[in-house]
XYZ file of C-alpha atoms in Angstrom:
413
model
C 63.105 83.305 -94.183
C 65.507 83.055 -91.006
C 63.506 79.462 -90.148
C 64.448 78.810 -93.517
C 68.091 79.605 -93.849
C 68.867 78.105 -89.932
C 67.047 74.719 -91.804
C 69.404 75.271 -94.646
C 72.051 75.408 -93.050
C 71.598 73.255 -90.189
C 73.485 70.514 -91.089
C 76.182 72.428 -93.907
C 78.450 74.988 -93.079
C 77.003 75.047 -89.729
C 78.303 71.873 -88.741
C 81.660 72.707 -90.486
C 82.362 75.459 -87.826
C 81.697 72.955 -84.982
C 84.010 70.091 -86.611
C 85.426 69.751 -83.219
C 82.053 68.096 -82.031
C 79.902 65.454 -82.387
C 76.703 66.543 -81.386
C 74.234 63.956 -82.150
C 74.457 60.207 -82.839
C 75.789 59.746 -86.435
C 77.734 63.127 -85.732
C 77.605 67.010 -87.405
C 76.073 65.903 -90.598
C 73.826 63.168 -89.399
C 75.125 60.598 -91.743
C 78.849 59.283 -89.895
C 80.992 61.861 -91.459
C 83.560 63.535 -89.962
C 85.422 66.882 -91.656
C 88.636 65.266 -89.209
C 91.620 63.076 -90.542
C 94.316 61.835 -89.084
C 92.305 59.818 -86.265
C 93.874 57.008 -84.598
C 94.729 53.407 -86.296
C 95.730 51.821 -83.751
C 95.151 50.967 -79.708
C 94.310 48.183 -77.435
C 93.253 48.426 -73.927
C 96.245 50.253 -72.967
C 97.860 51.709 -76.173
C 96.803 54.958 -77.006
C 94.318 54.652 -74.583
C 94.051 58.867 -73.206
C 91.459 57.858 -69.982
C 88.947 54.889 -69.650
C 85.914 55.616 -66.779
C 83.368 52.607 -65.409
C 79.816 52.814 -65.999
C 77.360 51.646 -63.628
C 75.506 49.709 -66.378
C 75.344 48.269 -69.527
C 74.323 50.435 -72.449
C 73.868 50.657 -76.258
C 73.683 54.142 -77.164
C 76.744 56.018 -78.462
C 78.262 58.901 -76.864
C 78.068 62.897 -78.030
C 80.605 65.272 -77.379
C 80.618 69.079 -77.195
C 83.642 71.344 -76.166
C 84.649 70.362 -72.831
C 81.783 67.575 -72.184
C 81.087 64.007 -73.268
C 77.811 62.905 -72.948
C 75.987 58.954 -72.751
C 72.379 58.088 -71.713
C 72.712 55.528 -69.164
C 69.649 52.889 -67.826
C 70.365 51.316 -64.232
C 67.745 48.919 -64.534
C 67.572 47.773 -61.477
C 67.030 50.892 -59.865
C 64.426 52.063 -62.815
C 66.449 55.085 -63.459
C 67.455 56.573 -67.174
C 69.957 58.933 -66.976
C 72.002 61.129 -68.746
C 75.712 61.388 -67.742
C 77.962 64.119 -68.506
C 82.085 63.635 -68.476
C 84.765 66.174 -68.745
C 86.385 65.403 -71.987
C 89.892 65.646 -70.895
C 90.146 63.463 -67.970
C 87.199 61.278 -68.257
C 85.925 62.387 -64.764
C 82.146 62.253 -63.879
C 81.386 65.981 -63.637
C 76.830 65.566 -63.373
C 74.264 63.407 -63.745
C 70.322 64.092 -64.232
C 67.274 61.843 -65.162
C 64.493 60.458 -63.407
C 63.014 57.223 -62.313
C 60.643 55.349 -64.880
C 59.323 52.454 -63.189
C 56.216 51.490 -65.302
C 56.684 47.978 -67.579
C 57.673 48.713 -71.143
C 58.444 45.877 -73.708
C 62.104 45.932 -75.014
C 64.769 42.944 -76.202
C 67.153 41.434 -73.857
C 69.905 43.037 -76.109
C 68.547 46.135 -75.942
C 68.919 47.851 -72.243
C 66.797 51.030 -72.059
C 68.452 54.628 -72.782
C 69.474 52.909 -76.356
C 68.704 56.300 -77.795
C 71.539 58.517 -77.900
C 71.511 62.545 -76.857
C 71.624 65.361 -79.224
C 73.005 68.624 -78.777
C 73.551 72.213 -79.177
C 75.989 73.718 -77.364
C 73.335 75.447 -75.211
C 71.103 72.260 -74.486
C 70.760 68.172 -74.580
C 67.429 66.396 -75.569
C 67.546 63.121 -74.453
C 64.640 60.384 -75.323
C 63.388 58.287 -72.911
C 61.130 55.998 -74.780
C 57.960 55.981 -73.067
C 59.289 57.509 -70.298
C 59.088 60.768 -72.657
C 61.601 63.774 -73.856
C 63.633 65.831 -71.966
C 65.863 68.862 -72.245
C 68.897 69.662 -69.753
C 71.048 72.710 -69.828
C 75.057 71.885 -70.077
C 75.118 71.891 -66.658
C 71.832 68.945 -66.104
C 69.067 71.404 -65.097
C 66.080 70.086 -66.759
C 64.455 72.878 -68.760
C 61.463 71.416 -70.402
C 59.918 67.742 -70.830
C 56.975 66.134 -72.291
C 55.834 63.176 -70.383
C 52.287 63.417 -72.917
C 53.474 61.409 -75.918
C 52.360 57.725 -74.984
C 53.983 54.605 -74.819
C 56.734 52.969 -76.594
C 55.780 48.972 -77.514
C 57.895 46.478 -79.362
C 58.906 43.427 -78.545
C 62.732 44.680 -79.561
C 62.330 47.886 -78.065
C 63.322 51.220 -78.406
C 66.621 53.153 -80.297
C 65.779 56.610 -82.209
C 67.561 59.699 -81.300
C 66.542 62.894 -81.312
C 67.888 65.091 -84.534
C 68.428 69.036 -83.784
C 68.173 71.237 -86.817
C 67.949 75.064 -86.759
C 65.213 75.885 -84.202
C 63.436 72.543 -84.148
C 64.216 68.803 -82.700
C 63.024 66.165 -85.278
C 62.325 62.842 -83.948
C 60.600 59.341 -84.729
C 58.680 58.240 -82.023
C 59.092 54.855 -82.409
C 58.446 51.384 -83.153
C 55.124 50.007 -82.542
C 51.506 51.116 -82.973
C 52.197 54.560 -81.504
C 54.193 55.910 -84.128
C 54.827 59.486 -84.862
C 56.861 61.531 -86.874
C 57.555 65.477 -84.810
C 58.843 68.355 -84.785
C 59.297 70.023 -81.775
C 60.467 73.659 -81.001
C 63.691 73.274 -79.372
C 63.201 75.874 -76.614
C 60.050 75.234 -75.365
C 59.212 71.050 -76.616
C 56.070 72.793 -77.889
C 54.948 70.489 -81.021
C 55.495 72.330 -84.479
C 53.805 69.471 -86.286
C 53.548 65.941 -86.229
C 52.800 63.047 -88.868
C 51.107 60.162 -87.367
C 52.200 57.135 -89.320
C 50.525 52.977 -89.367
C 52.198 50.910 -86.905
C 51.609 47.291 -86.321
C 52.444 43.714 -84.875
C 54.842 44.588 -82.527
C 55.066 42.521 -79.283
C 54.183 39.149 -77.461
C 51.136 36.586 -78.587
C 51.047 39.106 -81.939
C 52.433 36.776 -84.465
C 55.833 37.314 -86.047
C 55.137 40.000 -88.819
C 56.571 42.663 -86.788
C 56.711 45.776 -87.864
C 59.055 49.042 -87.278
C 61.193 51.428 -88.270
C 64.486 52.525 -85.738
C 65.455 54.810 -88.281
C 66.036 58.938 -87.547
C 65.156 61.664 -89.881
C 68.270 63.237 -92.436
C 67.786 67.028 -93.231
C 69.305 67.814 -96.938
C 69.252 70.883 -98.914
C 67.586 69.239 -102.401
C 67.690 71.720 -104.860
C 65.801 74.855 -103.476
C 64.058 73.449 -100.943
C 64.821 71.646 -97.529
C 63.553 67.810 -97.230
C 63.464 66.119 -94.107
C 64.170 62.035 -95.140
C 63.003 59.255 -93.595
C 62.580 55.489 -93.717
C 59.409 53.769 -92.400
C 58.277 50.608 -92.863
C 57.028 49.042 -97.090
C 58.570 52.984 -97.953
C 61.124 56.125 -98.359
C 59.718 59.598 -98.044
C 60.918 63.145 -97.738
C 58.570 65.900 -95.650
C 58.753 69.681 -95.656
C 60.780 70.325 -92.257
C 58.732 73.932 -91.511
C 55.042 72.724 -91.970
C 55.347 68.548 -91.860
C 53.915 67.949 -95.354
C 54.679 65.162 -96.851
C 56.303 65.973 -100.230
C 57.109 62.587 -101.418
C 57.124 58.660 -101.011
C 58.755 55.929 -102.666
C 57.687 52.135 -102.187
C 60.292 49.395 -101.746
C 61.337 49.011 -98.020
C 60.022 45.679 -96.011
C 58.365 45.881 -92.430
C 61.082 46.183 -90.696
C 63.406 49.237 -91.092
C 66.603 49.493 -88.644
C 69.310 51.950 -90.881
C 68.654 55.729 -91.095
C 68.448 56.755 -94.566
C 71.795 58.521 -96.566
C 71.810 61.560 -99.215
C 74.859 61.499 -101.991
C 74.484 63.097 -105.281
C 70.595 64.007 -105.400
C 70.086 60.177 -104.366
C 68.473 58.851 -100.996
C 69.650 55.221 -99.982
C 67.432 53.590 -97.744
C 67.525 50.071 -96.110
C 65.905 47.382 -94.413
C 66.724 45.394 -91.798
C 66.031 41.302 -91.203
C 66.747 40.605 -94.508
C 64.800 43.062 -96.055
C 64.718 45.631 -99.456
C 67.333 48.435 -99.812
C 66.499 51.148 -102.775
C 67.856 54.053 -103.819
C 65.552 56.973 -105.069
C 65.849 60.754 -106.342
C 64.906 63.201 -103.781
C 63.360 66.275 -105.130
C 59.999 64.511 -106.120
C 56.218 65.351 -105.759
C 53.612 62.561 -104.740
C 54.290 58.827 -105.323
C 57.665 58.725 -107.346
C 58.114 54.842 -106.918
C 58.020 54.435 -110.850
C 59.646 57.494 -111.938
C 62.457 58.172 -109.416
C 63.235 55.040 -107.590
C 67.141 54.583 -108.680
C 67.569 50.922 -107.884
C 65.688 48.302 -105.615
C 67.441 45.095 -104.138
C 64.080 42.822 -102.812
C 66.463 41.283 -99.998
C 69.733 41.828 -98.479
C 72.014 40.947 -95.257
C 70.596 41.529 -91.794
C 72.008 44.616 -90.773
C 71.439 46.628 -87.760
C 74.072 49.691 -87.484
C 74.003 52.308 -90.610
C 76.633 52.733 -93.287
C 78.190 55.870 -95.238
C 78.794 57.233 -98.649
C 82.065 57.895 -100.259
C 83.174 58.950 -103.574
C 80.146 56.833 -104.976
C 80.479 54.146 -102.905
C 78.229 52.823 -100.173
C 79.894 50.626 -97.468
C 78.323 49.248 -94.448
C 78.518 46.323 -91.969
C 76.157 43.410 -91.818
C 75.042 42.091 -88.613
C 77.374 38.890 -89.265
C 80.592 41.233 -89.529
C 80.795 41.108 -93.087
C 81.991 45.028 -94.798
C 79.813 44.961 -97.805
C 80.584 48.368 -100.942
C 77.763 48.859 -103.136
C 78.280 51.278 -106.403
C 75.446 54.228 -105.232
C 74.448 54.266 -108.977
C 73.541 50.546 -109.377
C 73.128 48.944 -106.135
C 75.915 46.340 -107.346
C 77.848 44.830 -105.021
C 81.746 45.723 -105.070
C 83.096 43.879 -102.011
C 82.019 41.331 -99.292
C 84.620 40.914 -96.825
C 84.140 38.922 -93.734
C 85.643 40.484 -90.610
C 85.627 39.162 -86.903
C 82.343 38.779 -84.936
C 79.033 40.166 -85.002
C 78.153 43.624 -85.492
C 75.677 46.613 -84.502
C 77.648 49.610 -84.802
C 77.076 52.251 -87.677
C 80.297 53.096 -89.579
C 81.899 56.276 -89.344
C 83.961 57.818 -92.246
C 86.970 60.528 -91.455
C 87.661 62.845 -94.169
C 90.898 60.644 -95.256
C 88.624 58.099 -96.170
C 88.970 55.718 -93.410
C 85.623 53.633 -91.802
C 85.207 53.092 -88.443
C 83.201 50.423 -86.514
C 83.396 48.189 -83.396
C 81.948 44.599 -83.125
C 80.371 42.882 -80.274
C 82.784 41.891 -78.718
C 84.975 44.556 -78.704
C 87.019 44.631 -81.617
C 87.266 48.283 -83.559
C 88.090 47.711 -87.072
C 89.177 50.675 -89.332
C 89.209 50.088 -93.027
C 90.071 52.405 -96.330
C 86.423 53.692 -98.372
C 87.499 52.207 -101.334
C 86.396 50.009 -103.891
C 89.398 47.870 -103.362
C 88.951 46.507 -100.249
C 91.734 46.796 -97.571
C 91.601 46.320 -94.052
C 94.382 48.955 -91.703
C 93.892 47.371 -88.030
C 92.027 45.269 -85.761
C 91.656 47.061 -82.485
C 90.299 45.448 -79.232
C 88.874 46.983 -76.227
C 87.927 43.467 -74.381
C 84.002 44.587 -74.090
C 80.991 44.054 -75.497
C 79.893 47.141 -77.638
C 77.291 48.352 -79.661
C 76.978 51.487 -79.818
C 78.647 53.571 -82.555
C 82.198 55.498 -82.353
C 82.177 59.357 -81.615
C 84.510 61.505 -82.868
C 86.025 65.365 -81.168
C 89.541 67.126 -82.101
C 91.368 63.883 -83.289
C 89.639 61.424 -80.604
C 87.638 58.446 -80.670
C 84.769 58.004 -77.780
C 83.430 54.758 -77.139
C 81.104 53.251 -75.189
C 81.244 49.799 -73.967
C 78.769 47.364 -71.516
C 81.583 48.265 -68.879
C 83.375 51.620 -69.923
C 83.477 54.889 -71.889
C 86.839 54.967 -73.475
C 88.814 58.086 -75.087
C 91.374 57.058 -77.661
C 93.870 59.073 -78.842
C 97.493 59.260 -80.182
C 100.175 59.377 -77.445
């Protein structure tokens, strides 16, 4: 019962006592949200810009923050070394580093650097994902207090991304794209698997055709009526899985092969969507068995390339294509509401403060915050001069983000 309730709870009330954090890529909740308001409009690459710190290398993963520490995964390629940096929140000052060297070949995109996958976080430890290189687990001060190096290889020809998840006791993560993919749950204090759910892969690299296959997408925790469902996206489907025993306690068909946005809960309803064109749905959680017929919501056979994930407001779902267009979908229809073309490409996931404001960065460095509303309006244009993709982090009323060159902290002065 004290698995259960830690489960429960994980990502509720827990996360409310920690607002001050952002301890895992899309933040407390796991789905962008932030219980803050208030957060900056406005900056450039000297307004309201609190410290700024070079990195030795490019990067795509987003940063995590927790207390007195930000944290990034960092690849030197040249070197072969993943890392995982640690920064005193305050001054932006290099305060450790740990990681090891990974020299062994493994497929990825020219886009994609390795150490895409951002760190989670508990206050008491940092699992960081490696891709093939395997998981590991620092203290808050970079002593490495478990791995596993046992897992196999990553292998797609667009590489690697998923984060790890912590929930209660356990680290959820989708080891992921390719052939070797695997759905686990790991014990947080020891990396002992708890289960795991071994799940078709595919086409995935060189001389293999072009009917890749994948899913980039990390698991979402959400109390559903009395029970606990763990959601997920994988590729042709939407599924929920008991997070203590790894059952799988539903499935919806509907997604194409390739899956790239984690999946969002709002009002008893799972959104999940595809990248490269692909299907977006909407289904009921709470099901038993195959509910494609009897709970599947809505289901859009193709929308915009998107990469980065969007959030859910007030029955609204708003996200960013990959061509830097804001899109708002009603949750109960799938209709669109708005398509509004804003500057440059974009990867980033949105993130929504509590006053109803999204935040996202484009490629080349341009951090756009616009109102969650059905009426579309945009507040600022923000640019950092950078190429980012990674997503914006968010700690006591300041923005952390991570660029190919720096990790800036913006704040009002």
């Amino acid at each position: 019962m004290k698995l259960v309730l830690l489960l429960s709870l994980a990502l509720g009330p827990i996360a409310a006592l920690h607002a001050e954090n952002w301890p895992m890529w899309r933040g407390p909740n796991g789905d962008g949200t932030t219980t803050e308001s208030g957060l900056p409009e406005k900056w450039s690459q000297t307004e309201n810009v609190v410290w700024k710190v070079a990195l030795p290398d490019r990067g795509n993963s987003t940063p995590v923050v927790w207390g007195d520490k930000v944290l990034i995964t960092q690849a030197i390629e040249k070197e072969g070394k993943r890392l995982l940096l640690c920064f005193d929140k305050k001054t932006g000052k290099q305060v450790w580093e740990a990681g090891i060297t990974y020299k062994e070949p493994e497929l990825t995109h020219g886009t994609n650097p390795y150490c895409s996958a951002s760190p989670a976080t508990d206050g008491e430890r940092i699992i960081v994902f490696f891709a093939s290189a395997g998981v590991y687990c620092y203290d808050m001060k970079g002593k490495e207090i478990w791995k596993r190096t046992d897992l196999g290889k990553q292998h797609h020809i667009w590489g690697n991304g998923t984060s790890p998840v912590i929930a209660g006791d356990r680290v959820f993560l989708n080891f992921g794209p390719g052939e070797n993919t695997v759905l686990y749950a790991f014990d947080k204090k020891t990396g002992k698997t708890l289960w795991q759910h071994k799940e078709p892969g595919g086409a995935s690299g060189e001389g293999e055709g072009k009917k890749w296959l994948g899913s980039w997408a990390d698991p979402l925790l959400r109390k559903v009526g009395a029970r606990d469902e763990l959601l997920m996206c994988f590729p042709r489907r939407a599924c929920a899985f008991d997070p203590l025993s790894g059952k799988e306690l539903w499935t919806s068909a509907g997604l194409t092969d390739l899956v790239y946005n984690s999946p969002l809960y709002a009002d008893g309803v799972m959104i999940a969507m595809s990248g490269y064109n692909g299907a977006a749905l909407a289904v009921k959680a709470g099901g038993s068995g195959d509910v494609t017929e009897k709970n599947r919501v809505w289901q859009l056979p193709k929308v915009s390339q998107r990469i980065g994930s969007g959030v859910v407001h007030n029955g609204y779902h708003y996200i960013l294509s990959d061509g830097g267009i804001a899109e708002c979908r009603d949750l109960k229809t799938g209709q669109m509401v708005f398509q509004e073309r804003l500057k440059g490409n974009n990867w980033s996931s949105l993130v929504l403060s509590a006053d109803g404001k999204c935040y996202a960065a484009n490629q080349i460095g341009d951090c756009f915050v616009f109102k969650a509303a059905p009426k579309f309006e945009l507040l600022s244009t923000n640019s950092l001069g950078e190429k980012i993709i990674g997503s914006i982090a968010v700690s006591d009323g300041h923005l952390f983000i991570r660029g190919y060159k720096n990790l800036w902290c913006i704040g009002k002065k």
